[in-house]
PDB file of C-alpha atoms in Angstrom:
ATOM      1  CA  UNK A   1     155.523  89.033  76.874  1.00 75.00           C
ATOM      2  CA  UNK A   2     152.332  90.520  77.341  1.00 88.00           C
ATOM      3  CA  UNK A   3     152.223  91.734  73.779  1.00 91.00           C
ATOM      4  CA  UNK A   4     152.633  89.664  70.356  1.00 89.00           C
ATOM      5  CA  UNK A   5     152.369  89.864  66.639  1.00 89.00           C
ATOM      6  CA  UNK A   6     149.655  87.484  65.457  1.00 88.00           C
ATOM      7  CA  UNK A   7     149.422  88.436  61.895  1.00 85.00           C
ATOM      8  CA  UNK A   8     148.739  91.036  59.413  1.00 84.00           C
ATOM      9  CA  UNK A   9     149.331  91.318  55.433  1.00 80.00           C
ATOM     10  CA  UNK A  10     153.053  92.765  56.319  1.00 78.00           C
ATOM     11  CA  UNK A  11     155.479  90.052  56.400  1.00 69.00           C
ATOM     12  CA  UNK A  12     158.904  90.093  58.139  1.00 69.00           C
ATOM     13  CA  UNK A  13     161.474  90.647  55.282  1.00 62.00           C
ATOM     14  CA  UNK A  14     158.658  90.914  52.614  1.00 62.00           C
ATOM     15  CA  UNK A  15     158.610  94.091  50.353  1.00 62.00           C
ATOM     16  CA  UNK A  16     155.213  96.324  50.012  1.00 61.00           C
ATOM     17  CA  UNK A  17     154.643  96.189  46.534  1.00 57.00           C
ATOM     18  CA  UNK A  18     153.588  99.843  44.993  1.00 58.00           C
ATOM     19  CA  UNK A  19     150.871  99.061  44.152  1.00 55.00           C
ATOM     20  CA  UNK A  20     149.478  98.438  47.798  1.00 53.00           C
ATOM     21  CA  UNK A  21     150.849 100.589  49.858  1.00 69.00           C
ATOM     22  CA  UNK A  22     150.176  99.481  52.595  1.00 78.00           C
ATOM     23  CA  UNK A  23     149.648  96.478  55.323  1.00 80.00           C
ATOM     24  CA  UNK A  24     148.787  95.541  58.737  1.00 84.00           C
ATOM     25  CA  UNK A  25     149.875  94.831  61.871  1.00 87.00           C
ATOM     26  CA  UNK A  26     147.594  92.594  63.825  1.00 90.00           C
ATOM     27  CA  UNK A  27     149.092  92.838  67.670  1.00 91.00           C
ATOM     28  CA  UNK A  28     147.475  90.733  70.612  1.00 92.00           C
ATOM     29  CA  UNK A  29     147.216  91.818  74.227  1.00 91.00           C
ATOM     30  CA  UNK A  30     147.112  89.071  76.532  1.00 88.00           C
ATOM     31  CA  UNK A  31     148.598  90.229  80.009  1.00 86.00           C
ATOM     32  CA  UNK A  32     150.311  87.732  82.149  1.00 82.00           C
ATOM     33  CA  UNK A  33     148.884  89.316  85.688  1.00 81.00           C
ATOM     34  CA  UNK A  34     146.973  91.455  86.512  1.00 80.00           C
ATOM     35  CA  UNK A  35     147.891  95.064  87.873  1.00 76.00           C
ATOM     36  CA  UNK A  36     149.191  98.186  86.484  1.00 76.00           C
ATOM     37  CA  UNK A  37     149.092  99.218  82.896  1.00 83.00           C
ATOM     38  CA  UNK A  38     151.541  97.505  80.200  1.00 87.00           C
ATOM     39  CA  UNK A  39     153.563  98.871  78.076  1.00 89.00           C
ATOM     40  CA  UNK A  40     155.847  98.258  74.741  1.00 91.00           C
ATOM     41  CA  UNK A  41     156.731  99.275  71.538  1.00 92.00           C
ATOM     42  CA  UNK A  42     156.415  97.976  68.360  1.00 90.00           C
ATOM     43  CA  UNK A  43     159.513  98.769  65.759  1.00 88.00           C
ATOM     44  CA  UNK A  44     159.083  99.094  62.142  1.00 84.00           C
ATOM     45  CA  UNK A  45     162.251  99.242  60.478  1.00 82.00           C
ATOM     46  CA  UNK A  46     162.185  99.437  56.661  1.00 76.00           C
ATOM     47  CA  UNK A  47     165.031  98.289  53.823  1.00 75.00           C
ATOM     48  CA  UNK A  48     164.940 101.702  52.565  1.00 76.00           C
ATOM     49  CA  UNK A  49     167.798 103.930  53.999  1.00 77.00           C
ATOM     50  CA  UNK A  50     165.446 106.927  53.307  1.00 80.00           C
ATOM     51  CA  UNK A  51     162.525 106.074  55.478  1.00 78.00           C
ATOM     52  CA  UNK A  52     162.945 106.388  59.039  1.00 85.00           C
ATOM     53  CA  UNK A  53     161.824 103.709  61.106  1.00 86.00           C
ATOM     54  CA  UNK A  54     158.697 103.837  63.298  1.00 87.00           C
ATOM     55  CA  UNK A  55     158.207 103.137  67.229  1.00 92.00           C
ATOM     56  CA  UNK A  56     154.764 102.424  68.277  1.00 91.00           C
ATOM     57  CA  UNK A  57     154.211 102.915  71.561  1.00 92.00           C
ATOM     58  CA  UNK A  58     151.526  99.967  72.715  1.00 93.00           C
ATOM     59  CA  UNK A  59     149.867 100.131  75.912  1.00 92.00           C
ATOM     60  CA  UNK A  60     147.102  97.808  77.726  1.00 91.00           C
ATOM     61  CA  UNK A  61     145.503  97.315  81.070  1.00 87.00           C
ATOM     62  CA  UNK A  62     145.158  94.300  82.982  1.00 83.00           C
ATOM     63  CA  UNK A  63     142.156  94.048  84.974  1.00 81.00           C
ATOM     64  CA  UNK A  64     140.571  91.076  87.052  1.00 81.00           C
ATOM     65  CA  UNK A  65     137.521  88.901  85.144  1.00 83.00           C
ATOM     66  CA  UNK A  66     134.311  89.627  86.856  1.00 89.00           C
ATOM     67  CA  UNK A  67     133.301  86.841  89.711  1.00 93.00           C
ATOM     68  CA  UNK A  68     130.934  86.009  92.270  1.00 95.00           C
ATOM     69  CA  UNK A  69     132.295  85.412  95.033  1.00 95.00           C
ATOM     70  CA  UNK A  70     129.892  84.129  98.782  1.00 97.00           C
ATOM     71  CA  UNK A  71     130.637  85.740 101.409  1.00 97.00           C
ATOM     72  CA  UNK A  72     128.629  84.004 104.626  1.00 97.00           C
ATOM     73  CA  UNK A  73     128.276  85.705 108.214  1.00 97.00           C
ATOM     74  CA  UNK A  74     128.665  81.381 109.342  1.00 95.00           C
ATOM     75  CA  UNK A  75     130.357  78.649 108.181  1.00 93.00           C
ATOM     76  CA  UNK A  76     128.775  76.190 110.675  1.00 93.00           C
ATOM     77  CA  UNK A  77     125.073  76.058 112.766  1.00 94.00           C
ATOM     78  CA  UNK A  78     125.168  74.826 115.803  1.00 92.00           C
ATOM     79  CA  UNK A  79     121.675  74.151 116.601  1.00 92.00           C
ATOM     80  CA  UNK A  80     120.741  74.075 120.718  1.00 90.00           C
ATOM     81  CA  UNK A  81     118.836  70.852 122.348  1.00 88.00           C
ATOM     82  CA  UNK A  82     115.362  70.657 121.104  1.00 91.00           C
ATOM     83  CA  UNK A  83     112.379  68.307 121.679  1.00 93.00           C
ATOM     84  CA  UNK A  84     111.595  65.718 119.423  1.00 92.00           C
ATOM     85  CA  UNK A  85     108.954  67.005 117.101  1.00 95.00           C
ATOM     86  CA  UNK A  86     109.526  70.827 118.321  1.00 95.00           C
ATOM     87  CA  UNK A  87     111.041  73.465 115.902  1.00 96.00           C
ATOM     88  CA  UNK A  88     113.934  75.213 117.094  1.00 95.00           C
ATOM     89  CA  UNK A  89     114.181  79.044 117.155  1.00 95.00           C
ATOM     90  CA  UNK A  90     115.326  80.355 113.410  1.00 96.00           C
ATOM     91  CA  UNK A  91     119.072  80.581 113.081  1.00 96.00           C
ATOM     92  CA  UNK A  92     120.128  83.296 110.822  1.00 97.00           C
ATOM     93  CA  UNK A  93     123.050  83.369 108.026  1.00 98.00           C
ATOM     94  CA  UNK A  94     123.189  86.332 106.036  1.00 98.00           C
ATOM     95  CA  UNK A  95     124.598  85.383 102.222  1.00 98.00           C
ATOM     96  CA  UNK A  96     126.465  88.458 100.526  1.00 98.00           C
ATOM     97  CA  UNK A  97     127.661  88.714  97.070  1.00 97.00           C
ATOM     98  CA  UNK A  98     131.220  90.109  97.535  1.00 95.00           C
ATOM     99  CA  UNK A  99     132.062  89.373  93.818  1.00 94.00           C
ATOM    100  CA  UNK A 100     132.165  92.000  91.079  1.00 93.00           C
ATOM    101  CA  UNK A 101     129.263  89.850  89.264  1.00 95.00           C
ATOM    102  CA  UNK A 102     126.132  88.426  89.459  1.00 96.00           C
ATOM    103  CA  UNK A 103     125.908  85.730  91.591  1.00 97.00           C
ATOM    104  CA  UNK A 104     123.219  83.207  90.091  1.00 97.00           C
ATOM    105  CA  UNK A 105     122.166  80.585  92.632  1.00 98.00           C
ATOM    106  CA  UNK A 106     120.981  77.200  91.297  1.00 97.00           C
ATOM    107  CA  UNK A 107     119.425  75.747  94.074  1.00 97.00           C
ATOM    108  CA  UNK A 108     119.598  76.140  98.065  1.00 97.00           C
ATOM    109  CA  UNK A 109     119.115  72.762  99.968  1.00 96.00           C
ATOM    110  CA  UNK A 110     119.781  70.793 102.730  1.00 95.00           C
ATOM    111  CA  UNK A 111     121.912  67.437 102.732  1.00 95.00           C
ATOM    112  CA  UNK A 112     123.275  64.882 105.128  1.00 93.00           C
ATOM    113  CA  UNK A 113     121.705  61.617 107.205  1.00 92.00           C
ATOM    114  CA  UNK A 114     119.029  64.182 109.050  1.00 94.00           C
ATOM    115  CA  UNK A 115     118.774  66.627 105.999  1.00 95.00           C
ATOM    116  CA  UNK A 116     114.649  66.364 106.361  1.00 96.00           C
ATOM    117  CA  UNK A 117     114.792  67.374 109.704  1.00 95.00           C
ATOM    118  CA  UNK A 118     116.654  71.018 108.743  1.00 95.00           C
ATOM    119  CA  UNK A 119     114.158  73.254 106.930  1.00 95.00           C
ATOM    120  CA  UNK A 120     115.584  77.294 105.161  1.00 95.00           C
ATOM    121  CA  UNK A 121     113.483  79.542 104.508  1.00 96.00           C
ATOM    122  CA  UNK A 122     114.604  83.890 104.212  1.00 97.00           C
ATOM    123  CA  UNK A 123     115.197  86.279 101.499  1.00 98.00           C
ATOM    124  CA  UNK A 124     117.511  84.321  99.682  1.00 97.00           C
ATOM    125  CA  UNK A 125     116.351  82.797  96.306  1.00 96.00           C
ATOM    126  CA  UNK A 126     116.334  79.241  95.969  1.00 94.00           C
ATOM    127  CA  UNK A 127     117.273  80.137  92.096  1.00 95.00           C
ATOM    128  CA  UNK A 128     117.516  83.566  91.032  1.00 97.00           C
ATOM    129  CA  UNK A 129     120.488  86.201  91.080  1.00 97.00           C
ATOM    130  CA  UNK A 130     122.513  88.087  93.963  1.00 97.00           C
ATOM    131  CA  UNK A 131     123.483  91.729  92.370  1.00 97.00           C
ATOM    132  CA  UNK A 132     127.100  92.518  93.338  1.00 96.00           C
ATOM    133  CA  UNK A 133     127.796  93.459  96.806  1.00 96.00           C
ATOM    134  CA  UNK A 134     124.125  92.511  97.355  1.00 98.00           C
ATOM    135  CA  UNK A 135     123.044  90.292 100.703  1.00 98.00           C
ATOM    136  CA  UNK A 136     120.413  88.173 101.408  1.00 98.00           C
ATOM    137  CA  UNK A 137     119.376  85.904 104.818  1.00 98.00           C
ATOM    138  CA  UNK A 138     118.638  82.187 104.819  1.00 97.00           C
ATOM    139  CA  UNK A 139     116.769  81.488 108.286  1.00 96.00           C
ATOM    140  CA  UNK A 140     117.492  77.892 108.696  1.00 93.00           C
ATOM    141  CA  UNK A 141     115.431  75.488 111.371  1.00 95.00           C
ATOM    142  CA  UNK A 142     115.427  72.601 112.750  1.00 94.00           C
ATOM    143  CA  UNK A 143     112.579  69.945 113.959  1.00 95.00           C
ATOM    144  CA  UNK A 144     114.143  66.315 115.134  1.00 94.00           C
ATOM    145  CA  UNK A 145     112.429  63.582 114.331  1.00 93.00           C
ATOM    146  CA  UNK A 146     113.941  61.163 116.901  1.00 92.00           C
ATOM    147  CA  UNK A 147     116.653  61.285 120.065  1.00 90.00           C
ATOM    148  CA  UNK A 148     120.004  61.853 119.839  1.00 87.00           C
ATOM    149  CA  UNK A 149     122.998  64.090 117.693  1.00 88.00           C
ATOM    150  CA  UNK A 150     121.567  65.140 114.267  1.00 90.00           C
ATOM    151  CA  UNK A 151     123.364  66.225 111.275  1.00 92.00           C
ATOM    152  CA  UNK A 152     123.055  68.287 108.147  1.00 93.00           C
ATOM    153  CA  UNK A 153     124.266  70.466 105.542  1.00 95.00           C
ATOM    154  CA  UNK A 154     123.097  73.597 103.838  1.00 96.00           C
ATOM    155  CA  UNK A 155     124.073  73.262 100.346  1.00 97.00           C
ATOM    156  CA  UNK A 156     124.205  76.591  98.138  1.00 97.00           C
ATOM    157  CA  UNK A 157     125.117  75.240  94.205  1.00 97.00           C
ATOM    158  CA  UNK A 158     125.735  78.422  91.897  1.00 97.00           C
ATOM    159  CA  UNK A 159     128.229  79.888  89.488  1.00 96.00           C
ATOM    160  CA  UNK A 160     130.435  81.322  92.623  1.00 95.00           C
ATOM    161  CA  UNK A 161     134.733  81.602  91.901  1.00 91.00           C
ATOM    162  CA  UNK A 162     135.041  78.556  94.115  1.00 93.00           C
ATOM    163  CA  UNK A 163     132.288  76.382  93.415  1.00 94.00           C
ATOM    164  CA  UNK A 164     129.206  74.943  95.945  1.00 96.00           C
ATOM    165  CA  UNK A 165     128.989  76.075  99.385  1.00 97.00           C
ATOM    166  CA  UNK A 166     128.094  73.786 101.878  1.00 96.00           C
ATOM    167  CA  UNK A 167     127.466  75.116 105.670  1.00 96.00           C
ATOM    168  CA  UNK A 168     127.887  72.017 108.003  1.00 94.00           C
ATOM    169  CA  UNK A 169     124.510  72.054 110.863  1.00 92.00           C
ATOM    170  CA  UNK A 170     124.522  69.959 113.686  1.00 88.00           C
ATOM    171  CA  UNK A 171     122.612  69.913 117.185  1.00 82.00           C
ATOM    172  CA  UNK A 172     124.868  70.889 120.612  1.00 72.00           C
ATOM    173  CA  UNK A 173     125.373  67.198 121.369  1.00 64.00           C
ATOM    174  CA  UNK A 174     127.711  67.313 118.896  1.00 64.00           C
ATOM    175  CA  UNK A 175     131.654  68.729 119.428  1.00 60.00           C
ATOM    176  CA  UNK A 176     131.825  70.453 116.000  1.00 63.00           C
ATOM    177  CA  UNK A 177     129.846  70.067 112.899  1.00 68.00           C
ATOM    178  CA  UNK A 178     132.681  69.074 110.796  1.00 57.00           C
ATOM    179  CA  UNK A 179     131.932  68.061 107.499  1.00 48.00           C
TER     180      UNK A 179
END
């Protein structure tokens, strides 16, 4: 039931005394999905023969809670051959709030065995707030420091619906960059 009593001065079976008149009703919406509007009635029925009983109608919508929610244009860098020592050309992930709020990011970082040798930079803050349906870029690079397949993680902590984001990187000598 979507709808329930949850107290009031009027008490099931309990008389009104003359003197007060009247009581209240205290009714609680609290929908069980969310979708269309809901609807139901509360009945007042009354001992007295000569008062007609009243039907409230009760009605309530049932709307979504406001989220942020990432939206990324990668899940995964793959990061071509480079040189030791030489910075690789800027590889671009564009960050969009697709949420109906804020989006407040924490902190943007990198993670892994070779997380010094992947550097972000972009528009992106490393702690500040994505408006709703907002985008931003993190341009992320990378600059081996010795031979061989390197790995890494961007790591985006903030309040989004599903928690920290974390973009695997790796260089091409490397099938995948699966976590």
């Amino acid at each position: 039931a979507d709808f329930r009593i949850s107290g009031g001065t009027c008490a099931n079976g309990l008389a009104v005394p003359a003197a007060a008149s009247t009581c209240t009703i205290q009714v609680i919406f609290k929908p069980t999905a969310v979708g269309s509007a809901r609807a139901a009635t509360l009945n007042i029925a009354f001992a007295e023969t000569h008062v007609p009983a009243i039907a409230m109608p009760l009605v309530g919508a049932a709307v979504a809670s406001p989220v942020p929610t990432i939206s990324l244009t990668r899940t995964s860098v793959v990061f071509p051959n480079t040189l030791v020592a030489a910075t690789s050309a800027a590889e671009t992930i564009t960050l969009t709030n697709a949420g109906t709020l804020a989006l407040d990011i924490t902190s943007i970082t990198t993670s892994g065995a070779n997380a010094t040798e992947f550097t972000r930079g972009g528009t992106c803050p490393n702690a500040g707030a994505v408006a709703p349906a907002a985008s931003c870029t993190i341009t992320y690079t990378f600059t081996p420091g010795d031979l061989g397949a390197r790995v890494g993680s961007l790591v985006i902590a903030s309040n989004n619906a599903t928690g920290t984001v974390t973009v695997p990187s790796c260089t091409s000598a490397l099938e995948s960059c699966a976590k």
